[in-house]
CSV table of C-alpha atoms in Angstrom, one decimal:
chain,number,residue,atom,x,y,z
A,1,MET,CA,136.4,69.7,100.3
A,2,THR,CA,134.3,71.9,103.0
A,3,ALA,CA,136.4,72.5,106.2
A,4,LYS,CA,134.8,73.0,109.5
A,5,ILE,CA,135.8,74.5,112.8
A,6,LYS,CA,133.9,73.3,115.8
A,7,LEU,CA,134.1,74.4,119.4
A,8,ASN,CA,133.5,72.1,122.3
A,9,ALA,CA,131.0,73.2,124.5
A,10,GLN,CA,131.6,70.8,127.3
A,11,SER,CA,134.9,72.5,127.7
A,12,GLY,CA,133.2,75.8,128.3
A,13,GLY,CA,133.0,77.2,125.0
A,14,GLY,CA,135.7,79.5,123.6
A,15,SER,CA,136.6,81.8,120.7
A,16,ILE,CA,138.2,81.3,117.6
A,17,SER,CA,140.9,84.1,116.2
A,18,ILE,CA,141.6,84.4,112.7
A,19,ASN,CA,144.8,86.5,112.2
A,20,ALA,CA,144.8,88.7,109.1
A,21,PRO,CA,147.2,87.5,106.5
A,22,SER,CA,150.5,89.5,105.9
A,23,SER,CA,149.8,89.8,102.4
A,24,ALA,CA,147.0,89.2,100.2
A,25,GLY,CA,146.7,85.6,98.4
A,26,SER,CA,144.1,83.5,96.6
A,27,ASP,CA,143.6,81.4,99.7
A,28,THR,CA,142.7,84.3,102.0
A,29,ASP,CA,139.4,85.3,100.9
A,30,LEU,CA,137.9,84.9,104.3
A,31,LEU,CA,140.0,87.6,105.7
A,32,ASP,CA,141.8,90.4,103.9
A,33,THR,CA,144.9,92.2,105.0
A,34,SER,CA,142.7,95.1,106.6
A,35,GLY,CA,140.9,92.3,108.7
A,36,ASN,CA,137.7,92.6,106.8
A,37,LEU,CA,135.6,89.4,107.0
A,38,SER,CA,134.1,88.1,103.8
A,39,LEU,CA,131.5,85.5,103.7
A,40,THR,CA,129.9,83.9,100.6
A,41,GLY,CA,127.3,81.9,102.5
A,42,ASN,CA,124.7,82.5,105.0
A,43,CYS,CA,126.0,84.0,108.5
A,44,LYS,CA,124.1,82.5,111.4
A,45,VAL,CA,124.3,84.8,114.5
A,46,GLY,CA,122.6,85.7,117.4
A,47,THR,CA,123.6,89.4,118.2
A,48,ILE,CA,125.6,91.6,116.1
A,49,THR,CA,127.6,94.2,118.3
A,50,ASP,CA,130.3,96.7,117.3
A,51,THR,CA,134.1,96.2,117.9
A,52,SER,CA,133.7,97.3,121.5
A,53,GLY,CA,131.0,94.7,122.1
A,54,ASN,CA,128.4,97.8,122.4
A,55,ASN,CA,125.3,98.9,120.4
A,56,SER,CA,124.1,95.2,120.1
A,57,SER,CA,121.3,94.2,117.8
A,58,THR,CA,119.7,90.7,117.6
A,59,THR,CA,118.9,89.4,114.1
A,60,GLU,CA,115.3,89.6,115.2
A,61,GLN,CA,115.7,93.2,116.1
A,62,ILE,CA,117.2,94.2,112.9
A,63,PHE,CA,114.5,92.2,110.9
A,64,GLN,CA,111.6,93.7,112.8
A,65,GLY,CA,112.9,97.0,112.4
A,66,ARG,CA,113.9,96.8,108.7
A,67,ALA,CA,111.5,98.3,105.9
A,68,ARG,CA,109.6,95.4,104.1
A,69,VAL,CA,108.6,97.9,101.3
A,70,TRP,CA,109.3,101.4,100.6
A,71,TRP,CA,108.6,103.5,97.5
A,72,ASN,CA,109.4,107.1,95.8
A,73,TYR,CA,106.6,107.8,93.4
A,74,ASN,CA,105.9,110.7,91.0
A,75,GLN,CA,102.2,111.0,91.4
A,76,ASP,CA,102.1,113.9,89.1
A,77,GLY,CA,104.7,112.7,86.6
A,78,SER,CA,104.1,112.8,82.9
A,79,PRO,CA,103.0,110.0,83.1
A,80,ALA,CA,103.1,109.2,86.9
A,81,ALA,CA,105.9,106.7,87.6
A,82,ILE,CA,107.7,105.0,90.4
A,83,ARG,CA,111.1,106.6,90.8
A,84,ASP,CA,112.4,103.8,92.9
A,85,SER,CA,111.0,101.2,95.3
A,86,TYR,CA,111.7,98.0,97.3
A,87,ARG,CA,109.5,95.0,97.0
A,88,VAL,CA,106.7,96.9,95.4
A,89,SER,CA,105.0,95.0,92.2
A,90,SER,CA,103.3,98.0,91.1
A,91,ILE,CA,101.6,101.3,91.7
A,92,THR,CA,98.0,102.1,90.6
A,93,ASP,CA,97.2,105.6,89.6
A,94,ASN,CA,93.4,105.4,90.8
A,95,ALA,CA,92.3,109.0,90.2
A,96,THR,CA,93.7,112.6,91.0
A,97,GLY,CA,95.2,112.4,94.3
A,98,LYS,CA,94.7,108.8,94.8
A,99,TYR,CA,97.1,105.9,94.4
A,100,THR,CA,97.8,102.3,95.6
A,101,VAL,CA,100.8,100.7,96.1
A,102,ASN,CA,100.9,97.0,95.5
A,103,PHE,CA,103.2,94.9,97.6
A,104,GLN,CA,105.2,92.2,95.8
A,105,ASP,CA,104.6,89.9,99.3
A,106,THR,CA,101.8,89.4,101.4
A,107,LEU,CA,102.7,91.0,104.8
A,108,THR,CA,101.3,90.0,108.2
A,109,ASP,CA,100.1,93.1,110.5
A,110,PRO,CA,101.7,95.4,108.4
A,111,CYS,CA,102.1,99.3,109.5
A,112,GLY,CA,103.9,102.2,108.2
A,113,ALA,CA,103.9,105.8,107.2
A,114,VAL,CA,103.6,107.7,104.1
A,115,SER,CA,104.1,111.3,103.2
A,116,ALA,CA,104.1,113.6,100.3
A,117,SER,CA,105.4,117.0,98.8
A,118,PHE,CA,103.5,118.9,96.2
A,119,ASP,CA,106.6,119.8,94.5
A,120,ALA,CA,110.3,120.2,95.3
A,121,ASP,CA,109.8,122.9,97.8
A,122,ALA,CA,108.7,121.7,101.3
A,123,PHE,CA,108.2,125.1,102.3
A,124,ASN,CA,106.0,126.1,99.7
A,125,THR,CA,103.1,127.3,101.7
A,126,SER,CA,100.7,127.5,98.9
A,127,TYR,CA,100.1,123.5,99.4
A,128,SER,CA,100.0,121.4,102.7
A,129,ASP,CA,101.6,118.2,101.9
A,130,VAL,CA,99.4,115.6,103.5
A,131,ALA,CA,99.2,111.8,102.6
A,132,THR,CA,96.9,109.8,104.4
A,133,PRO,CA,97.4,105.7,104.2
A,134,TYR,CA,95.1,102.7,104.5
A,135,ILE,CA,97.4,99.7,104.7
A,136,SER,CA,96.4,96.0,104.3
A,137,ASN,CA,98.3,92.9,103.8
A,138,THR,CA,99.0,93.3,100.1
A,139,ALA,CA,98.7,96.9,99.4
A,140,CYS,CA,98.6,100.6,100.6
A,141,GLN,CA,95.9,102.8,99.5
A,142,VAL,CA,97.1,106.7,99.7
A,143,ILE,CA,95.1,110.1,99.3
A,144,THR,CA,97.0,113.2,99.2
A,145,PRO,CA,94.4,116.1,100.0
A,146,ASN,CA,95.7,119.8,99.7
A,147,MET,CA,94.8,121.2,103.1
A,148,GLU,CA,95.7,124.6,101.9
A,149,GLY,CA,93.9,124.6,98.7
A,150,VAL,CA,90.1,125.5,97.7
A,151,PRO,CA,88.3,123.5,98.3
A,152,TYR,CA,89.7,122.6,101.5
A,153,GLY,CA,90.8,119.4,101.4
A,154,GLY,CA,90.6,118.8,97.8
A,155,LEU,CA,92.6,115.9,96.3
A,156,HIS,CA,95.8,116.8,94.2
A,157,ASP,CA,98.8,115.0,92.8
A,158,CYS,CA,102.0,115.4,94.3
A,159,ASP,CA,105.5,115.1,92.7
A,160,TYR,CA,106.9,113.3,95.4
A,161,GLY,CA,105.1,110.5,97.2
A,162,TYR,CA,107.0,108.6,99.8
A,163,GLY,CA,106.3,105.4,102.0
A,164,VAL,CA,107.8,103.0,104.2
A,165,ILE,CA,106.1,99.6,105.5
A,166,PHE,CA,107.1,97.4,108.3
A,167,SER,CA,105.6,94.0,109.1
A,168,ASP,CA,106.0,90.8,111.1
A,169,ASP,CA,107.4,88.6,108.4
C,1,MET,CA,112.5,96.4,77.9
C,2,ALA,CA,111.7,97.5,81.4
C,3,ASN,CA,108.6,96.7,83.2
C,4,SER,CA,107.8,100.4,83.5
C,5,ASP,CA,107.8,101.0,79.9
C,6,LYS,CA,104.3,99.7,80.0
C,7,ARG,CA,101.2,100.2,81.8
C,8,PHE,CA,97.9,98.4,82.5
C,9,ILE,CA,94.6,100.1,82.1
C,10,TYR,CA,91.2,98.9,83.2
C,11,THR,CA,87.8,100.7,83.9
C,12,ASN,CA,86.2,100.8,87.3
C,13,ASP,CA,82.7,100.3,88.0
C,14,ASP,CA,82.1,104.1,88.3
C,15,GLY,CA,83.4,104.7,84.8
C,16,SER,CA,86.8,106.1,85.9
C,17,ILE,CA,89.9,104.3,84.7
C,18,SER,CA,93.0,103.0,86.5
C,19,ILE,CA,96.5,102.8,85.4
C,20,VAL,CA,99.1,100.6,86.8
C,21,CYS,CA,102.7,101.3,86.9
C,22,PRO,CA,104.6,98.2,86.9
C,23,ALA,CA,107.9,98.3,89.2
C,24,ASP,CA,111.3,97.4,87.7
C,25,ASN,CA,112.9,96.8,90.8
C,26,THR,CA,110.8,93.4,91.5
C,27,GLU,CA,111.3,89.8,90.9
C,28,LEU,CA,107.8,89.6,89.2
C,29,THR,CA,107.4,89.5,85.3
C,30,LEU,CA,104.8,91.8,83.6
C,31,ASP,CA,102.5,88.8,83.3
C,32,GLN,CA,102.6,88.1,87.1
C,33,ILE,CA,102.1,91.8,88.0
C,34,LYS,CA,99.0,92.0,85.5
C,35,ALA,CA,97.5,88.9,87.2
C,36,LYS,CA,98.2,90.0,90.6
C,37,ASP,CA,97.7,93.6,90.5
C,38,CYS,CA,94.6,94.1,88.2
C,39,PRO,CA,91.0,92.9,89.2
C,40,ASN,CA,89.7,89.8,87.9
C,41,GLY,CA,86.6,89.8,85.7
C,42,LYS,CA,87.8,93.3,84.0
C,43,THR,CA,89.3,93.7,80.6
C,44,VAL,CA,92.9,94.9,81.3
C,45,TYR,CA,94.7,96.6,78.6
C,46,THR,CA,98.4,96.7,78.3
C,47,VAL,CA,99.7,99.9,76.7
C,48,ASP,CA,103.1,101.6,76.1
C,49,LYS,CA,103.8,104.3,78.7
C,50,SER,CA,103.9,107.1,75.9
C,51,ASP,CA,100.4,106.4,75.4
C,52,ILE,CA,99.4,107.9,78.7
C,53,PRO,CA,98.5,111.4,78.5
C,54,THR,CA,101.0,113.8,80.3
C,55,ASP,CA,98.7,116.5,81.2
C,56,ARG,CA,96.9,115.4,84.2
C,57,THR,CA,94.6,118.3,84.4
C,58,PHE,CA,91.3,116.3,83.8
C,59,ARG,CA,92.7,113.0,84.9
C,60,ASP,CA,89.3,111.9,86.4
C,61,ALA,CA,87.5,112.5,83.3
C,62,TRP,CA,89.8,110.1,81.2
C,63,THR,CA,88.5,106.8,79.6
C,64,TYR,CA,90.0,104.3,77.4
C,65,THR,CA,89.0,102.8,74.3
C,66,GLU,CA,91.2,100.6,71.9
C-alpha cells in the first residue's frame, strides 16, 4: 500500500516534521537515527538550501551548472586511451595532436573548456600545454599545439587531456 | 570484455587513419558506438586494443590493411 501525506494549501500551508527514530528498525528506512533522510524514488523540489536556509540552489541552477560531459584522456598512451569519462561514447584519435570526443547524447547550445598537460609536470617549461576546442552538438574537436616547441605551434600528443561540457538540456 | 578493449579504425579521405576508442562508462554497446561515431560510407575495422602500435612517433604515417 502506498501512503501519502498531503498539506492543505487553503489553510495557509504548513510543514511536516518527521522525528528520527530512537532506534533503527525495518520500518524506519525513511529516516535513520542520525536524522539522515533516504529516498528511493524521485524527489520533486523547487529549491534546496543548507540546514540554516542559506546557500540555496534551484534545481534549474543545479542542472544548468552541472557538467553534461567530461573526460580524462591519455592522448599519448600506448595506445591512446580514455582514463575516465562521463556521457562520452568514444574518443577518436584523429592524428598527432588531434582528437575528437564523441558525446553519448545530442546537446543543445553546448559550451565548455578543454585543457592539456604534456606530461605529469605542469611546470615543465619545455612545453606549453595548450588545447583548443570546437564544440558541436554531438562532439568536441580538440587540437593540442606545443607553443614552446619547434616548429612553433606544432601539434603534439599530451599525456593528460581534460574537458568539461555544459548544455541547456 | 570492456568496450575499451576494442578499437575501430577507418581511413580518412587524405589517406590518414582515425582510431576510435570506445568509452567504458557509457550506456551504448560497441555496435551502437560504431554506428554513431564512425562515418557512413567508409569501411570500419574492429580490432583489439593490443593491435594498435604503442610507439606514436610516426602516428601520422600510419595506415591500416587487414
